[in-house]
Coordinates of C-alpha atoms and ligand atoms in Angstrom, one line a residue:
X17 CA 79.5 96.0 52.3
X18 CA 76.1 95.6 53.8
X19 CA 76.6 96.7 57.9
X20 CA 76.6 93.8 60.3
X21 CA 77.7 92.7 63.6
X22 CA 80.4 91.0 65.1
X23 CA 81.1 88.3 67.9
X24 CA 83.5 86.4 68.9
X25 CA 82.2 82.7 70.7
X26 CA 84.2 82.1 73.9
X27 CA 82.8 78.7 74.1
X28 CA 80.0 76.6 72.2
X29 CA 77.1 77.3 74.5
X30 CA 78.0 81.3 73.7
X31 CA 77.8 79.6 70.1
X32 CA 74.6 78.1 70.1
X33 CA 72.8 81.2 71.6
X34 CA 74.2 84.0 69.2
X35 CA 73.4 81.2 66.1
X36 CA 70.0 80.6 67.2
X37 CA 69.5 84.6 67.0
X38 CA 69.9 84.4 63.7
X39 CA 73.9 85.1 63.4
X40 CA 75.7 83.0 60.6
X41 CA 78.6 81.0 61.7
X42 CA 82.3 82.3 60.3
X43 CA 85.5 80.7 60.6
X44 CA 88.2 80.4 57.8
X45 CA 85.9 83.6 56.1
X46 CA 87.1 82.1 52.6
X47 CA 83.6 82.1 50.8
X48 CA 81.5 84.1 53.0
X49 CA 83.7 87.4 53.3
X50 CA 83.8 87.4 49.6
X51 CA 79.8 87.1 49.3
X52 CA 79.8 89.5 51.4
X53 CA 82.2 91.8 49.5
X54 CA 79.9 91.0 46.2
X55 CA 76.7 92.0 48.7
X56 CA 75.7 88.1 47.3
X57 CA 75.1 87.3 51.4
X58 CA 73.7 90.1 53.7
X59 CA 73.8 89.0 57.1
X60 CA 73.4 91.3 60.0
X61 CA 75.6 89.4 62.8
X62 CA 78.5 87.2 61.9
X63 CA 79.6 84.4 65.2
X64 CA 83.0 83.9 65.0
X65 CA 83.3 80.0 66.6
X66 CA 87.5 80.1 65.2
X67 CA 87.9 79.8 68.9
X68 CA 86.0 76.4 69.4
X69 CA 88.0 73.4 70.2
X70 CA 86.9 71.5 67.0
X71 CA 90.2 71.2 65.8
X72 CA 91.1 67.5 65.7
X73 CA 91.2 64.6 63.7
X74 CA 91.0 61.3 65.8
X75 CA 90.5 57.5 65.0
X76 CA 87.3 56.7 66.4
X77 CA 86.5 53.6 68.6
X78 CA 85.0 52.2 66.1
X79 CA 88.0 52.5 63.6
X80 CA 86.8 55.6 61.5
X81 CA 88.3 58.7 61.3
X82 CA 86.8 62.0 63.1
X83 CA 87.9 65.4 61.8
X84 CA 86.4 68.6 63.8
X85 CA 84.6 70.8 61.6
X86 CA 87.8 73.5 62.5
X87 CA 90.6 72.0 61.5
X88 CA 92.2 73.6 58.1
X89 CA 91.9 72.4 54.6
X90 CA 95.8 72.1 54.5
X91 CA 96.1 70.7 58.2
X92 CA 93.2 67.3 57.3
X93 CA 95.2 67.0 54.3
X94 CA 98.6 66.5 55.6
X95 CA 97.0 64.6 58.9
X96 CA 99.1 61.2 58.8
X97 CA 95.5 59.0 59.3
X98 CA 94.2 60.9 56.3
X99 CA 96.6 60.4 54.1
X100 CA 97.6 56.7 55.1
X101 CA 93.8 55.5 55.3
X102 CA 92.1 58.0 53.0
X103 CA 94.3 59.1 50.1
X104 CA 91.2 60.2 48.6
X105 CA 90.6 62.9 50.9
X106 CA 94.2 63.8 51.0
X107 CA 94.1 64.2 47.2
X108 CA 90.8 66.0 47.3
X109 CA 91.7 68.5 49.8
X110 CA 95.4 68.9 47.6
X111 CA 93.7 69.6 44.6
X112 CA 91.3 72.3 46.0
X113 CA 91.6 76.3 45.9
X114 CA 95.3 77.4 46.5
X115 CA 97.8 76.7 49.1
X116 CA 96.6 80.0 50.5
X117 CA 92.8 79.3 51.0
X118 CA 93.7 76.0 52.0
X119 CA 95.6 77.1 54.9
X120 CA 92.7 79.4 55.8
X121 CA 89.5 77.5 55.3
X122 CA 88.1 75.0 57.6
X123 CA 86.6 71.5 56.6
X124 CA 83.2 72.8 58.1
X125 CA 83.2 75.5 55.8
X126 CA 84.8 73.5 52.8
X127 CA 81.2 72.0 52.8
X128 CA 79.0 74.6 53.3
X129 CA 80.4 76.5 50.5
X130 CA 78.3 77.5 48.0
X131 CA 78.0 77.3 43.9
X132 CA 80.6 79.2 41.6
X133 CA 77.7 79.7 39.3
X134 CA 78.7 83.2 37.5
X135 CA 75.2 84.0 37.8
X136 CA 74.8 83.4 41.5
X137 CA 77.3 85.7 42.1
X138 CA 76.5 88.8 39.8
X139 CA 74.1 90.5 41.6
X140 CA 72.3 91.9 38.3
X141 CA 71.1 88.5 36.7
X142 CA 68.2 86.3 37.9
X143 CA 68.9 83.7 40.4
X144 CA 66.8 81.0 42.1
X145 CA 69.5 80.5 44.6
X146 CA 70.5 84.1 45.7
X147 CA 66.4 85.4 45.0
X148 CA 63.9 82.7 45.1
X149 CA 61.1 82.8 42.3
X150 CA 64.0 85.6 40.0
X151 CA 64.5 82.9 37.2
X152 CA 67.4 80.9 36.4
X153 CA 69.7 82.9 34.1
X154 CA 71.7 79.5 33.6
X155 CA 69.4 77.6 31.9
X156 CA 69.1 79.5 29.0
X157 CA 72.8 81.5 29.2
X158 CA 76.7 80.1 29.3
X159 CA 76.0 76.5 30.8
X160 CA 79.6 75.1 29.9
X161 CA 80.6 74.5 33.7
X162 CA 77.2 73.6 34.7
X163 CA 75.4 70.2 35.9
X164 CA 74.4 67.4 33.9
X165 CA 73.1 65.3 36.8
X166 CA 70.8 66.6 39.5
X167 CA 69.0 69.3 37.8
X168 CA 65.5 70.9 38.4
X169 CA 64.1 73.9 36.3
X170 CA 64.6 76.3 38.8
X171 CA 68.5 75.4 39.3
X172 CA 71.7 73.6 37.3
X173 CA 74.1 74.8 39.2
X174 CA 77.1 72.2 40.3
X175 CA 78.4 72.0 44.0
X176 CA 82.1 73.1 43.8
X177 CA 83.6 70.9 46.7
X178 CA 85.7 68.2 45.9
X179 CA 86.3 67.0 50.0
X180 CA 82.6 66.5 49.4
X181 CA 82.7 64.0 46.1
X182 CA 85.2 62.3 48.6
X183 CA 83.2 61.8 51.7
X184 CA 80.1 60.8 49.5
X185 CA 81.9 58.1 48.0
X186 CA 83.2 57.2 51.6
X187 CA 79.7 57.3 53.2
X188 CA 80.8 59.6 55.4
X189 CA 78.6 61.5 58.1
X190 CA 78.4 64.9 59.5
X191 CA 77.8 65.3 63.0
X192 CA 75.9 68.7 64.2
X193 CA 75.2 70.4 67.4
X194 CA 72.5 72.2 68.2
X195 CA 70.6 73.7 71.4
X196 CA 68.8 70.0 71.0
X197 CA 71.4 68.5 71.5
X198 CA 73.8 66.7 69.1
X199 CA 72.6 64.8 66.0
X200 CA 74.3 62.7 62.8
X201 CA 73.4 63.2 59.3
X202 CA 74.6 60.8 56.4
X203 CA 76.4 62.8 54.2
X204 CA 74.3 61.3 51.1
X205 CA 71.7 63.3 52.8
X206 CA 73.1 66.6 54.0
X207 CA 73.8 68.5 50.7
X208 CA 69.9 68.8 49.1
X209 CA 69.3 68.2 45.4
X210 CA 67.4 71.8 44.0
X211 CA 64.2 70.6 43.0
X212 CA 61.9 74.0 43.3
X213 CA 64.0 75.3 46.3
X214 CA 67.7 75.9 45.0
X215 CA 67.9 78.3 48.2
X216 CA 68.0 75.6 50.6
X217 CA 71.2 73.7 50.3
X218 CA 72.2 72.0 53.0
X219 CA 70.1 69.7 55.9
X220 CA 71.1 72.5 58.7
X221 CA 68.4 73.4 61.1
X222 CA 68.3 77.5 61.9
X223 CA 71.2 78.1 64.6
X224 CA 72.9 74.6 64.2
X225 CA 76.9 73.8 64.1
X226 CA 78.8 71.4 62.1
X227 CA 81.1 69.6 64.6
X228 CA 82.9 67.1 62.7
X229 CA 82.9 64.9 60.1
X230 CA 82.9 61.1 60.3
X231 CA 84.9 58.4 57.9
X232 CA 83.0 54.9 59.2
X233 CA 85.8 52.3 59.1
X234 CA 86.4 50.3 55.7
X235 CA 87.9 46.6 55.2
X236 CA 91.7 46.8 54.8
X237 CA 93.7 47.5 52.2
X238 CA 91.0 50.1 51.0
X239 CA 93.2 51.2 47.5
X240 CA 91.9 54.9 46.9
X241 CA 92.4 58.5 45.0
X242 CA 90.8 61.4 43.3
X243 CA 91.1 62.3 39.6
X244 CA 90.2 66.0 38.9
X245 CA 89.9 67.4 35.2
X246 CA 89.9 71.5 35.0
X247 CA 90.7 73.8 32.2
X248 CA 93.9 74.2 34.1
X249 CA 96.1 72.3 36.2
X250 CA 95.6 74.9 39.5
X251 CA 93.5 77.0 41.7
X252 CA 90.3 76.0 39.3
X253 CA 87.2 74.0 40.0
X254 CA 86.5 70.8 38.1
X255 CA 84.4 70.0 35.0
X256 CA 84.6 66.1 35.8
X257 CA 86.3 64.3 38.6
X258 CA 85.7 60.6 40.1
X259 CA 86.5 59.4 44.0
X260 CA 87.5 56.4 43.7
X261 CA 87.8 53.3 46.5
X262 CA 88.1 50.0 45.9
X263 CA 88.5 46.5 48.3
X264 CA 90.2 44.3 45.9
X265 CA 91.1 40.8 47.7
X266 CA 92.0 37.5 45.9
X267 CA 92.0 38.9 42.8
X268 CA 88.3 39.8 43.1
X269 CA 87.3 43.8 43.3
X270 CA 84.9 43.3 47.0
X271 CA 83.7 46.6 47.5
X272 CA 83.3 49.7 45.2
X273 CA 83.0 53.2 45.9
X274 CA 83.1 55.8 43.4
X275 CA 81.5 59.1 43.3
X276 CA 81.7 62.1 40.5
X277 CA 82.1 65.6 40.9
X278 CA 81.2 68.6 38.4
X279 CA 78.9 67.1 37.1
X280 CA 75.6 66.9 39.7
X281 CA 73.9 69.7 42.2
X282 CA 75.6 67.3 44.4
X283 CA 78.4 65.0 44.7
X284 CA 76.7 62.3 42.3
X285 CA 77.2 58.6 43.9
X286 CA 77.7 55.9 41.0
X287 CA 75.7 52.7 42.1
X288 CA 75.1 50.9 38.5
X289 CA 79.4 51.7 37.9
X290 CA 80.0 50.3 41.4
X291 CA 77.4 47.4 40.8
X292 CA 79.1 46.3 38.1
X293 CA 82.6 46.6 39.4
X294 CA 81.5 44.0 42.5
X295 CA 82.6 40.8 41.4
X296 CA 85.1 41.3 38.8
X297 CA 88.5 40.5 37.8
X298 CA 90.3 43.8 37.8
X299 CA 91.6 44.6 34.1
X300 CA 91.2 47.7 31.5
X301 CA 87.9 45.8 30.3
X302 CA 86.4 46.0 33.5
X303 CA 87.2 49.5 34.4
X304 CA 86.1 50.4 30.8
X305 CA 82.8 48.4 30.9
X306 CA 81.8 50.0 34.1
X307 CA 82.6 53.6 33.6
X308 CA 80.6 53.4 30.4
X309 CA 77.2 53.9 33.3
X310 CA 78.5 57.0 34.6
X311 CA 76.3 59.1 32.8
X312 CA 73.4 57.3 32.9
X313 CA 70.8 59.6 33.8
X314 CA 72.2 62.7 32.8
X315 CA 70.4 65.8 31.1
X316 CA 72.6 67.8 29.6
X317 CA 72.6 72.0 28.5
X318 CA 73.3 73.7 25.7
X319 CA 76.9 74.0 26.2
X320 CA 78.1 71.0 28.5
X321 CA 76.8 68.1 26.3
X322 CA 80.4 67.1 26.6
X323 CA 80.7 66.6 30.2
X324 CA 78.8 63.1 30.0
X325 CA 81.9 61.6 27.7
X326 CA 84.2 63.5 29.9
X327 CA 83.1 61.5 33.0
X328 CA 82.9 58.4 31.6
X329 CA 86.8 59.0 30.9
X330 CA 87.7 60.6 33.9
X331 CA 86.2 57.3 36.1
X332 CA 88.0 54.9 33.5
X333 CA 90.9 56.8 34.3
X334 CA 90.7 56.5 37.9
X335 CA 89.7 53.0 38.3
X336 CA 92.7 52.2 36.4
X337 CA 95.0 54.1 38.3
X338 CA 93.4 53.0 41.4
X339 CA 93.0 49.6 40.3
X340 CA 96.5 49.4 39.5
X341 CA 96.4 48.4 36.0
X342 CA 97.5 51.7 34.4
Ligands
SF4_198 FE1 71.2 80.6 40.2 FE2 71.3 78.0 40.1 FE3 70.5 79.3 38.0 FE4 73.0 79.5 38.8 S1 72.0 77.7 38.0 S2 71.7 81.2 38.1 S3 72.8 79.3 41.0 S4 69.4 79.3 40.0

């Protein structure tokens, strides 16, 4: 392993200052210590902020739901307004890593994670992520568990979180901290599409903490759940999955959320499916009609043609679970 240094952050101002020298931010350690191990990341001074009180999940003022960017995987998933409110977090978080990891890795972290692309972490091929300007070995190599959605020629590879498919679809925001002073980014915006810069993944200025994430309040009864299709049933990320929330009053679907996972460089928001579900009458034909626009747009590889049939099922699937006609 490359040498570094290590601190431990008494409080967030001691944070701030060793972050804005350059030191990267470590909590749970679930994805960075294993970069490390790989020599994938190489940073000289880790900040250990494990200490910070960002541990807890609270109903905001305005009715949402705030979870600090500390609290574990396993503890936001268990929370009693998570899994009453959001299910689709709950489920999300449950169907993530192992019980292990889960009980280790914070919700900060669970977003900064980056790609599983086998590439990006085998130090020998070319990589526009880990080496800007290297090459993409993806494009032309195994692409079966790459993205359809999202793609640029310099990157395909898919974002592997599935708490983020679920605060996408929620329009969740993240809230950072910085030696500015405190600022809110949409989560729509945070994670960053490839384009020519694959390297730069996330909407965080140099030195700058994740805090918390935000839920904004929804109209009541919000139905809601995530369906995740893997190669198998555990401790494996997904080829498809769909978030799904819907607002169904009087017989009428009133608001639709739904976002897909495995499938983009980011958590890939379905308006044209949602658009089409506002309005109707909930029944297997409308689920079916509007999960066939769940690919529209999509560009797929050599080997992961059938992804784009695979996510039209997996949001059929959902909607009718969630829905409640299956
Ligand atoms: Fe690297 Fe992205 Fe290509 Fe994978 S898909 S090899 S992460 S540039």
């Amino acid at each position: 392993m490359h040498p570094f240094t290590y601190t431990k952050a008494a409080d967030t101002r001691e944070a701030l200052v060793a972050g804005g020298r350059g030191g990267r931010y470590i909590a749970g350690g679930t994805t960075l210590v294993d970069l490390m191990r790989e020599t994938v990341e190489r940073p000289g001074a880790l900040v250990d902020i494990s200490g910070l009180p960002l541990r807890e999940v609270t109903v905001t003022g305005r009715g949402g739901l705030r979870i600090g960017a500390l609290v574990r995987m396993a503890e936001a998933a268990a929370h009693p307004e998570v899994r009453s409110g959001y299910p689709l977090v709950s489920q999300a978080l449950e169907l993530s890593a192992s019980a292990q990891l889960r009980n280790m890795a914070t919700i900060g972290g669970n977003i900064m994670q980056r790609t599983r692309c086998t590439y990006f972490r085998d130090v020998t091929a070319v990589c526009n992520k880990r080496e800007p300007g290297s090459g993409c070995a993806a494009l032309h190599g195994f692409n079966r568990g790459h993205a359809i959605l999202g793609t640029s020629d310099s990157c395909v590879a898919t974002h592997p979180s599935d708490l983020a498919v679920a605060l996408t679809a929620l329009d969740a925001d993240v809230h950072l901290l910085g030696r500015e002073g405190e600022r809110t980014v949409p989560f729509a915006e945070f994670l960053l599409r490839p384009g020519s810069t694959p390297n730069r993944e996330q909407a965080v200025r140099p030195g700058e903490l994740i805090i918390a994430v935000e839920i904004p309040a929804h109209p009541r009864p919000l139905k809601s759940g995530y369906l995740k299709v893997r190669d198998r049933q555990s401790y494996e990320f997904a080829l498809t999955s769909a978030a799904v929330a819907l607002h169904i009053r009087g017989g009428v679907v009133r608001e639709a959320k739904v976002a897909a996972g495995g499938v983009g460089t980011v958590p890939w928001r379905l308006p044209a499916v949602e658009r089409r579900l506002i309005g109707g009458r909930p029944s297997d034909g409308l689920w079916a009609e509007a999960a066939e626009y769940a690919a529209d747009g999509a560009r797929p590889l050599a080997y992961n043609g059938f992804k784009a049939e695979l996510l039209k099922r997996t949001v059929e699937r959902q909607l009718r679970i969630v829905g409640g006609t299956a």
